[in-house]
Short mmCIF file of C-alpha atoms and ligand atoms in Angstrom, two decimals:
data_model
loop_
_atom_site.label_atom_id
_atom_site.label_comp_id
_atom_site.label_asym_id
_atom_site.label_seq_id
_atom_site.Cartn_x
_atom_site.Cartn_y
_atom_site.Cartn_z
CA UNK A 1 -25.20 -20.20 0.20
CA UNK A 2 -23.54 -17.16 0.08
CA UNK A 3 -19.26 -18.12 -0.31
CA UNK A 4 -16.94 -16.94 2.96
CA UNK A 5 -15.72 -13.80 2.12
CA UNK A 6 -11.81 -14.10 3.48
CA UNK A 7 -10.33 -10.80 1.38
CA UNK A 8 -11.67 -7.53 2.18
CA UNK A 9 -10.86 -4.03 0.20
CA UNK A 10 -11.10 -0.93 2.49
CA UNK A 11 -10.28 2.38 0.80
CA UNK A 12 -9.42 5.38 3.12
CA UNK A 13 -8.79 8.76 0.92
CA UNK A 14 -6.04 7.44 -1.30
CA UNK A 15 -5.07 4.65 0.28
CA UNK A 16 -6.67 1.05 -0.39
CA UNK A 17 -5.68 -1.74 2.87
CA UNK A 18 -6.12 -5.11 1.41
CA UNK A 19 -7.10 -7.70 4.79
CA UNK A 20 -6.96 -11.59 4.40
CA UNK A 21 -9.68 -12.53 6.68
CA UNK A 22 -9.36 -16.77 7.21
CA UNK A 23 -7.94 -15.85 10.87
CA UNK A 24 -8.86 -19.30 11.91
CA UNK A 25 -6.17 -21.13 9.30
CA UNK A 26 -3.54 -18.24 9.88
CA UNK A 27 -4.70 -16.95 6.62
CA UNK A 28 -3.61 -20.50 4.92
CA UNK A 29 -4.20 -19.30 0.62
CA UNK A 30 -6.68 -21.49 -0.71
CA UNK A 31 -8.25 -21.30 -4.13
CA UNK A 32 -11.35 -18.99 -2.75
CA UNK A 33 -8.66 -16.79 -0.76
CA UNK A 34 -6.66 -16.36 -4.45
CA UNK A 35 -9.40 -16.00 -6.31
CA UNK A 36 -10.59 -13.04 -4.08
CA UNK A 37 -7.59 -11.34 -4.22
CA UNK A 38 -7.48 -11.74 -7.50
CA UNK A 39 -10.62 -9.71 -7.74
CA UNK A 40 -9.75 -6.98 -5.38
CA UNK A 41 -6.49 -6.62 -7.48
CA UNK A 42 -8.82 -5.44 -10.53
CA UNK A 43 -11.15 -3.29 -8.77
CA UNK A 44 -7.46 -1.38 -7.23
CA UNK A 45 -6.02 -1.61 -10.81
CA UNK A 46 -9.11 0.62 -11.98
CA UNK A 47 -9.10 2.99 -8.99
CA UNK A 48 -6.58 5.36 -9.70
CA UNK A 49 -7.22 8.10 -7.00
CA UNK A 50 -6.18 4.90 -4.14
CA UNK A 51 -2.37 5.95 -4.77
CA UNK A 52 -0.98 3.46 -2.39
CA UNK A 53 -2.04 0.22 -1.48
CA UNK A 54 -1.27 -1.79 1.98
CA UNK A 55 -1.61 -5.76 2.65
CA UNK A 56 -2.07 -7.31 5.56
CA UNK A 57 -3.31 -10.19 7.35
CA UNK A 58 -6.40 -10.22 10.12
CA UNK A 59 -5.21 -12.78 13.40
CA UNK A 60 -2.15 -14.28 14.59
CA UNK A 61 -0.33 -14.27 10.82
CA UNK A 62 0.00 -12.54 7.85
CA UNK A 63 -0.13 -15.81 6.00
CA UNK A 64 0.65 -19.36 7.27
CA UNK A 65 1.28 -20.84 3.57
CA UNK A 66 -0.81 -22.20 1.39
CA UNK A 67 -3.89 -24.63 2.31
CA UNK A 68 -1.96 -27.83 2.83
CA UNK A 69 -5.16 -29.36 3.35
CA UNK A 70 -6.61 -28.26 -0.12
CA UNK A 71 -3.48 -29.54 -1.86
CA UNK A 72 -2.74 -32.90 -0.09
CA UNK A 73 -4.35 -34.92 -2.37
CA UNK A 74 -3.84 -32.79 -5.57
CA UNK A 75 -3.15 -34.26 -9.12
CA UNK A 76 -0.50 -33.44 -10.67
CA UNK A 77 -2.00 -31.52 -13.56
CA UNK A 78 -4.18 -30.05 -10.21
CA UNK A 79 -1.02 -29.28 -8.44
CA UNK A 80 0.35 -27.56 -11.64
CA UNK A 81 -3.16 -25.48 -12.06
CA UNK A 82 -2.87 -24.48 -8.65
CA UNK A 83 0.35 -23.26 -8.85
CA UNK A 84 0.02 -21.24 -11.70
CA UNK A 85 -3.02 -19.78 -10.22
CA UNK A 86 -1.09 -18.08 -7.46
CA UNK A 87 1.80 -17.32 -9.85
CA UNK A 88 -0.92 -15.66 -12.03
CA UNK A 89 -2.55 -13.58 -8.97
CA UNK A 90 0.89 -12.74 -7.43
CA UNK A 91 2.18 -11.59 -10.56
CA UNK A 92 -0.64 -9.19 -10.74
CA UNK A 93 -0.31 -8.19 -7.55
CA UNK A 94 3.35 -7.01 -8.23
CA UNK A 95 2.54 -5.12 -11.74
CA UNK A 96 -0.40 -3.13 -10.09
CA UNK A 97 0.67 0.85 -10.90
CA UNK A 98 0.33 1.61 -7.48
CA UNK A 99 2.65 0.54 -5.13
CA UNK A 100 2.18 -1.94 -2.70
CA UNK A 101 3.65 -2.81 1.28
CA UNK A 102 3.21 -6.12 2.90
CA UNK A 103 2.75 -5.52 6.99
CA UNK A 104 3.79 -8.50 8.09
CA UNK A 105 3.33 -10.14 11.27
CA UNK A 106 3.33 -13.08 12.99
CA UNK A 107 3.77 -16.00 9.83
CA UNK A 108 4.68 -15.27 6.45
CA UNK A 109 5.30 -18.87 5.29
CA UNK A 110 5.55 -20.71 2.32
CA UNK A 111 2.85 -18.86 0.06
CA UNK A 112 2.52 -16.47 2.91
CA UNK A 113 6.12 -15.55 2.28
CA UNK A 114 5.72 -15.65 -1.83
CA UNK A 115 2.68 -13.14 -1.22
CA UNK A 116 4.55 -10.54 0.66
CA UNK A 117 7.43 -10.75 -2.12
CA UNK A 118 5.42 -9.52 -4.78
CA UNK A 119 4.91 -6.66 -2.49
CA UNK A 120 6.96 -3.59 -3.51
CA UNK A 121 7.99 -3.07 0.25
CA UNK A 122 7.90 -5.11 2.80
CA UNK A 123 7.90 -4.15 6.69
CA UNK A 124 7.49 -6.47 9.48
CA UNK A 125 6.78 -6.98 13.04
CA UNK A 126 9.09 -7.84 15.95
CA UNK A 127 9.20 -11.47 16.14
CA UNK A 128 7.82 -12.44 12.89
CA UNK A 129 8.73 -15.81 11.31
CA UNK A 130 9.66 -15.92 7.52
CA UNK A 131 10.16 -18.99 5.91
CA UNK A 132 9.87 -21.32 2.83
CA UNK A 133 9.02 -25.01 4.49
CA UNK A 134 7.94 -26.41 1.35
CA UNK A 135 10.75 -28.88 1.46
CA UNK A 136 9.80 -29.86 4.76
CA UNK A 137 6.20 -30.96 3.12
CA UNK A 138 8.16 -33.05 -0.31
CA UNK A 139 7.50 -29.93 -2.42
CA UNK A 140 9.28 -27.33 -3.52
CA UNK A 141 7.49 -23.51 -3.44
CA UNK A 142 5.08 -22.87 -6.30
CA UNK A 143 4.10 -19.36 -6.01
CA UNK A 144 7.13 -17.68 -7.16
CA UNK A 145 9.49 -18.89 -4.24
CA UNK A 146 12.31 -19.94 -6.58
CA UNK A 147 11.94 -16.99 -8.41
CA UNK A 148 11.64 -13.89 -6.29
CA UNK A 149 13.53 -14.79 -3.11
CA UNK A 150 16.93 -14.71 -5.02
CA UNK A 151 16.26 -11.98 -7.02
CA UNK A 152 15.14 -9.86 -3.27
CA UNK A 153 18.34 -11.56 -1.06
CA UNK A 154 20.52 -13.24 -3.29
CA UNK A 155 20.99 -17.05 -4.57
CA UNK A 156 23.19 -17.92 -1.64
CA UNK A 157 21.10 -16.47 1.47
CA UNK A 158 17.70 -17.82 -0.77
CA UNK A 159 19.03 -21.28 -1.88
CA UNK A 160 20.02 -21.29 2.65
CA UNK A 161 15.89 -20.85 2.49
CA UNK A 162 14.93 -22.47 0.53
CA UNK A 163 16.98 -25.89 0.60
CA UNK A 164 16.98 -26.16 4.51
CA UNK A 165 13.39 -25.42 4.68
CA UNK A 166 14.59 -22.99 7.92
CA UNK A 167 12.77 -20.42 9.54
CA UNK A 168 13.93 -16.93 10.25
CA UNK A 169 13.18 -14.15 12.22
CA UNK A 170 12.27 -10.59 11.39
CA UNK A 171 15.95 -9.68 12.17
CA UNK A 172 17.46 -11.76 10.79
CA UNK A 173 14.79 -11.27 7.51
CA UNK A 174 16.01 -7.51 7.59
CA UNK A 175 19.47 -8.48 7.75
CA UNK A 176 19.47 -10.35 4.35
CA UNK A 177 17.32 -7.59 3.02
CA UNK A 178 13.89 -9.61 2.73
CA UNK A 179 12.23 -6.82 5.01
CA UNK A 180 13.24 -3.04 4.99
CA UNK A 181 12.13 -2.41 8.35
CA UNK A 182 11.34 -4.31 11.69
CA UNK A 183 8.94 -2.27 14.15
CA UNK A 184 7.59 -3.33 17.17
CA UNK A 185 4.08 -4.53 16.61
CA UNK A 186 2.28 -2.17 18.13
CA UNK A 187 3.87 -0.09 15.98
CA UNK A 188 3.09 -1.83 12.62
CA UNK A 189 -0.13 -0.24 11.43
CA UNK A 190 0.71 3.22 12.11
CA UNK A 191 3.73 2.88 10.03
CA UNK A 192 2.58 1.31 6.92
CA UNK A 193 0.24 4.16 6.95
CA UNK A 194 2.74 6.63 7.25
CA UNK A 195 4.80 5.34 4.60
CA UNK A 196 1.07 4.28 2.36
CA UNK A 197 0.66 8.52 3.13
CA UNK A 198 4.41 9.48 1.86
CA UNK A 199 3.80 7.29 -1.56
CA UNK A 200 0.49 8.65 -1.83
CA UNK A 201 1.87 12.07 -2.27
CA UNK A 202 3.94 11.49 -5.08
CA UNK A 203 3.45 11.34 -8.83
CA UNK A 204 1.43 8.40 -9.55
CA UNK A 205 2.99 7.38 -12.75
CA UNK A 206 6.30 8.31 -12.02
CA UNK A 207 5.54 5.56 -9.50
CA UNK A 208 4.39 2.93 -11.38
CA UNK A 209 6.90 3.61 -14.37
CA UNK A 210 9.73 3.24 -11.48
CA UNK A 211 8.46 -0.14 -10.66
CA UNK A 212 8.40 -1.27 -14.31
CA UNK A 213 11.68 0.16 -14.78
CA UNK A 214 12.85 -2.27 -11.81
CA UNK A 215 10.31 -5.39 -12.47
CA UNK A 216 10.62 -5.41 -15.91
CA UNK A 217 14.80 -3.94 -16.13
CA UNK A 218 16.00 -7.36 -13.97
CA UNK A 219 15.03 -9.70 -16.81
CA UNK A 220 16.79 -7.64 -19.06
CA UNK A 221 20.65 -7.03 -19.83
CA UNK A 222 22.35 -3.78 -18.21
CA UNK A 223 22.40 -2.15 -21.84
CA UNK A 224 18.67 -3.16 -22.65
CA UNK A 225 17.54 -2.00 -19.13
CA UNK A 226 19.42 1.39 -19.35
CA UNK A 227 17.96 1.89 -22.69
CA UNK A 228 14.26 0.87 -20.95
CA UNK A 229 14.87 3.14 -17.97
CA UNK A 230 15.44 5.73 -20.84
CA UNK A 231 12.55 5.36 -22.56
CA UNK A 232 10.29 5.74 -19.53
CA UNK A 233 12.41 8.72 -18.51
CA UNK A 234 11.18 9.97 -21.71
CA UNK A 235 7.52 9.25 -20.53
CA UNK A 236 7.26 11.17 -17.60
CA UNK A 237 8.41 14.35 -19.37
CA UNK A 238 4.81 13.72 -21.74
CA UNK A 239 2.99 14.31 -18.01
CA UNK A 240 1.10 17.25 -16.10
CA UNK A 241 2.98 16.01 -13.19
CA UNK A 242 6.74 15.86 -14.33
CA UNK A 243 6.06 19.79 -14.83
CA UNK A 244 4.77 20.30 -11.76
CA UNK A 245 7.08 18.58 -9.86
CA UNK A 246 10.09 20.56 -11.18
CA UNK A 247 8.25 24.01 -11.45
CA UNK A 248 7.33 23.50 -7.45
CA UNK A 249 11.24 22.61 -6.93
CA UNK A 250 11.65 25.87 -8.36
CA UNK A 251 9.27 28.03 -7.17
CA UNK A 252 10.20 26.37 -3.45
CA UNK A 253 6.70 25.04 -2.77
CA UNK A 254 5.37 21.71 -2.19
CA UNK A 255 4.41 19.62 -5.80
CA UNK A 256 0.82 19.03 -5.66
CA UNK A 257 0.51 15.88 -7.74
CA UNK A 258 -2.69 15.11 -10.17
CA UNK A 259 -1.50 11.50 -12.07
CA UNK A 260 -1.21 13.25 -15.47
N1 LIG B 1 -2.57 -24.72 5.46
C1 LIG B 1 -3.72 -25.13 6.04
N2 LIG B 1 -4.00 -24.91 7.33
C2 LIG B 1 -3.09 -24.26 8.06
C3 LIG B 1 -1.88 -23.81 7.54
C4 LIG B 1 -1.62 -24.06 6.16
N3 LIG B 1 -0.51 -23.65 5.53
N4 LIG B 1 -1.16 -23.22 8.51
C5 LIG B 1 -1.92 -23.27 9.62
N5 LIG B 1 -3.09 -23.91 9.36
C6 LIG B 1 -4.17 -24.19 10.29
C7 LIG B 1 -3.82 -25.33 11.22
O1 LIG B 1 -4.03 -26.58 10.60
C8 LIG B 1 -4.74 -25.06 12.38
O2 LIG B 1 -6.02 -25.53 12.03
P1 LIG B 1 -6.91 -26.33 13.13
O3 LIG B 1 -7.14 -25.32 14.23
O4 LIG B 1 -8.14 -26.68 12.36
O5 LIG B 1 -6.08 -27.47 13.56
C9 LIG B 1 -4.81 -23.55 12.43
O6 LIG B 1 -4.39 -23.09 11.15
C10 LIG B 1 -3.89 -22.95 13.47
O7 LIG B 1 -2.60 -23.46 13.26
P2 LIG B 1 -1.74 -24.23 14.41
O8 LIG B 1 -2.65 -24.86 15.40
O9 LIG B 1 -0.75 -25.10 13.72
O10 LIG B 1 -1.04 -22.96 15.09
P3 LIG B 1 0.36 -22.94 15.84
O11 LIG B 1 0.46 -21.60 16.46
O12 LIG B 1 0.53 -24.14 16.70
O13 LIG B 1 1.47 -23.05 14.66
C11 LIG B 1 2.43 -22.54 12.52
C12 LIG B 1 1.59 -22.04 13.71
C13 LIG B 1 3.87 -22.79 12.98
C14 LIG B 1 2.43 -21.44 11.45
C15 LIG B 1 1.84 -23.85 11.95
O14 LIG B 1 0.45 -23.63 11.73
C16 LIG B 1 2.43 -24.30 10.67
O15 LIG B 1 3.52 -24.85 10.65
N6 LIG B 1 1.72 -24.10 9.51
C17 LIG B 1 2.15 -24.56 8.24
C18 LIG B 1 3.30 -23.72 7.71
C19 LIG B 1 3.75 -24.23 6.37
O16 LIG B 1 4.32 -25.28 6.22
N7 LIG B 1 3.51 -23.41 5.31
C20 LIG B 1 3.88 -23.72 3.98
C21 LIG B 1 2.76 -24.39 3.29
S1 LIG B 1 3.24 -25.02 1.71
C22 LIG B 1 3.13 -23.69 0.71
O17 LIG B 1 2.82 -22.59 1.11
C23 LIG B 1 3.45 -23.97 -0.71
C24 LIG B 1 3.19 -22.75 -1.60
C25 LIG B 1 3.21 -23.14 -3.03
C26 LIG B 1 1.96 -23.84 -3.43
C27 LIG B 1 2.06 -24.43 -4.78
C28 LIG B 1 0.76 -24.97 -5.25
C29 LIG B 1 0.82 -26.32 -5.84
#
């Protein structure tokens, strides 16, 4: 029997829109749903003309958590496995060269809420709830809760998260900086493919070497990230598109952008 197919990768000009498609669960992560993503991840990683890449969720939520059913009666060493799966999919998910934006609507719980924090940018819909329950359930959050909430809001408004178990609401969300924007819904689509469009104009590499400089600078020291941001300021002067960019300033046109 064919398996449920509950990821789906559409690519529109340089744009890829990644859709979780388990409407029916809220779009609850199981090990099929991370597996799949996991695969769409590598076909985007080797398709460098999509420039910009959006994530959203089919239904009522962008993601309702992960499958409490699948992990009730986990093993330990199962529990552990699963949790390092989604660590391992999310983390690949945030070091993809292009950038990414979470649309997020409706839930983003538990994993839900994990997934759209290894987006680059996150933008959500009136009246979305955020939240990391896990404590709520006896566990605490596996796929990168802990880690990425404080480094995106801060210890004190994550540990508030992430000890009480509370949810929030896209305003509040914006407010402690977990969201950059809050449209209305109707709204939502239209603007993650604006922005998708703006990011999809730039230089591709100057791009993903600005995301490294930021992933990869916040687990170093100030003096061992400024010498890192260096040294990929040095990059972009070995590309096509660094002299572009500043011969277009010049010459007061627009930069047309190749990824070399
Ligand atoms: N897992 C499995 N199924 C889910 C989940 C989920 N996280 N969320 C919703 N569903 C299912 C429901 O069971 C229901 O199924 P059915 O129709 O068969 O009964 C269907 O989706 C629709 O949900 P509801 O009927 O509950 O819809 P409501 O509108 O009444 O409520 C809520 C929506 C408030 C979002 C509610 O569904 C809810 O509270 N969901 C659970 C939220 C939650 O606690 N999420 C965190 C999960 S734990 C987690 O994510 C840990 C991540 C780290 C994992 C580490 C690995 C070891």
């Amino acid at each position: 029997m064919a398996e449920d197919r509950y990821v789906e990768l559409h690519v529109d000009g340089q744009i890829g829109t990644i859709t979780l498609r388990r409407e029916k669960q809220l779009n609850a992560l199981n090990q099929t749903v991370l597996a799949q993503l996991n695969q769409v991840l590598d076909e985007l990683a080797g398709q460098s003309e999509v420039r910009a890449v959006l994530l959203r969720g089919e239904g009522r939520a962008f993601a309702a958590g992960a499958d409490i059913a699948e992990m009730t009666s986990l093993s330990p060493v199962a529990a552990g496995q699963f949790a390092r799966l989604g660590q391992a999919v999310f983390s690949k998910l945030e070091k993809l060269p292009q950038p990414t934006i979470a649309l997020v609507h409706g839930y983003a719980l538990g994993g839900g809420m994990e997934l759209a924090m290894a987006c680059d940018i996150r933008i959500a819909a009136e009246g979305t709830k955020f939240g990391q329950p896990e404590v709520t359930l006896g566990v605490i959050p596996g796929f990168g809760g802990s880690q990425r909430l404080p480094r995106i809001v801060g210890q004190g408004n994550a540990l508030k998260l992430l000890l009480t178990g509370g949810i929030i609401d896209a305003v509040e969300a914006h407010r402690i900086g977990l969201v950059s924007e809050v449209v209305p819904i109707e709204e939502l689509a239209a603007r993650g493919r604006a922005l998708a469009e703006q990011l999809s104009g730039l230089a591709p590499k100057a791009l993903a070497w600005v995301k490294q400089a930021v992933y990869e600078g916040a687990e170093l020291d100030q003096d061992k990230g400024l010498a890192y941001e260096a040294s990929l300021f040095a990059l972009c002067f070995s590309t096509n598109d660094q002299k572009q960019g500043m011969e277009a300033f010049l010459a007061k046109r627009k930069p047309a952008f190749e990824g070399k």
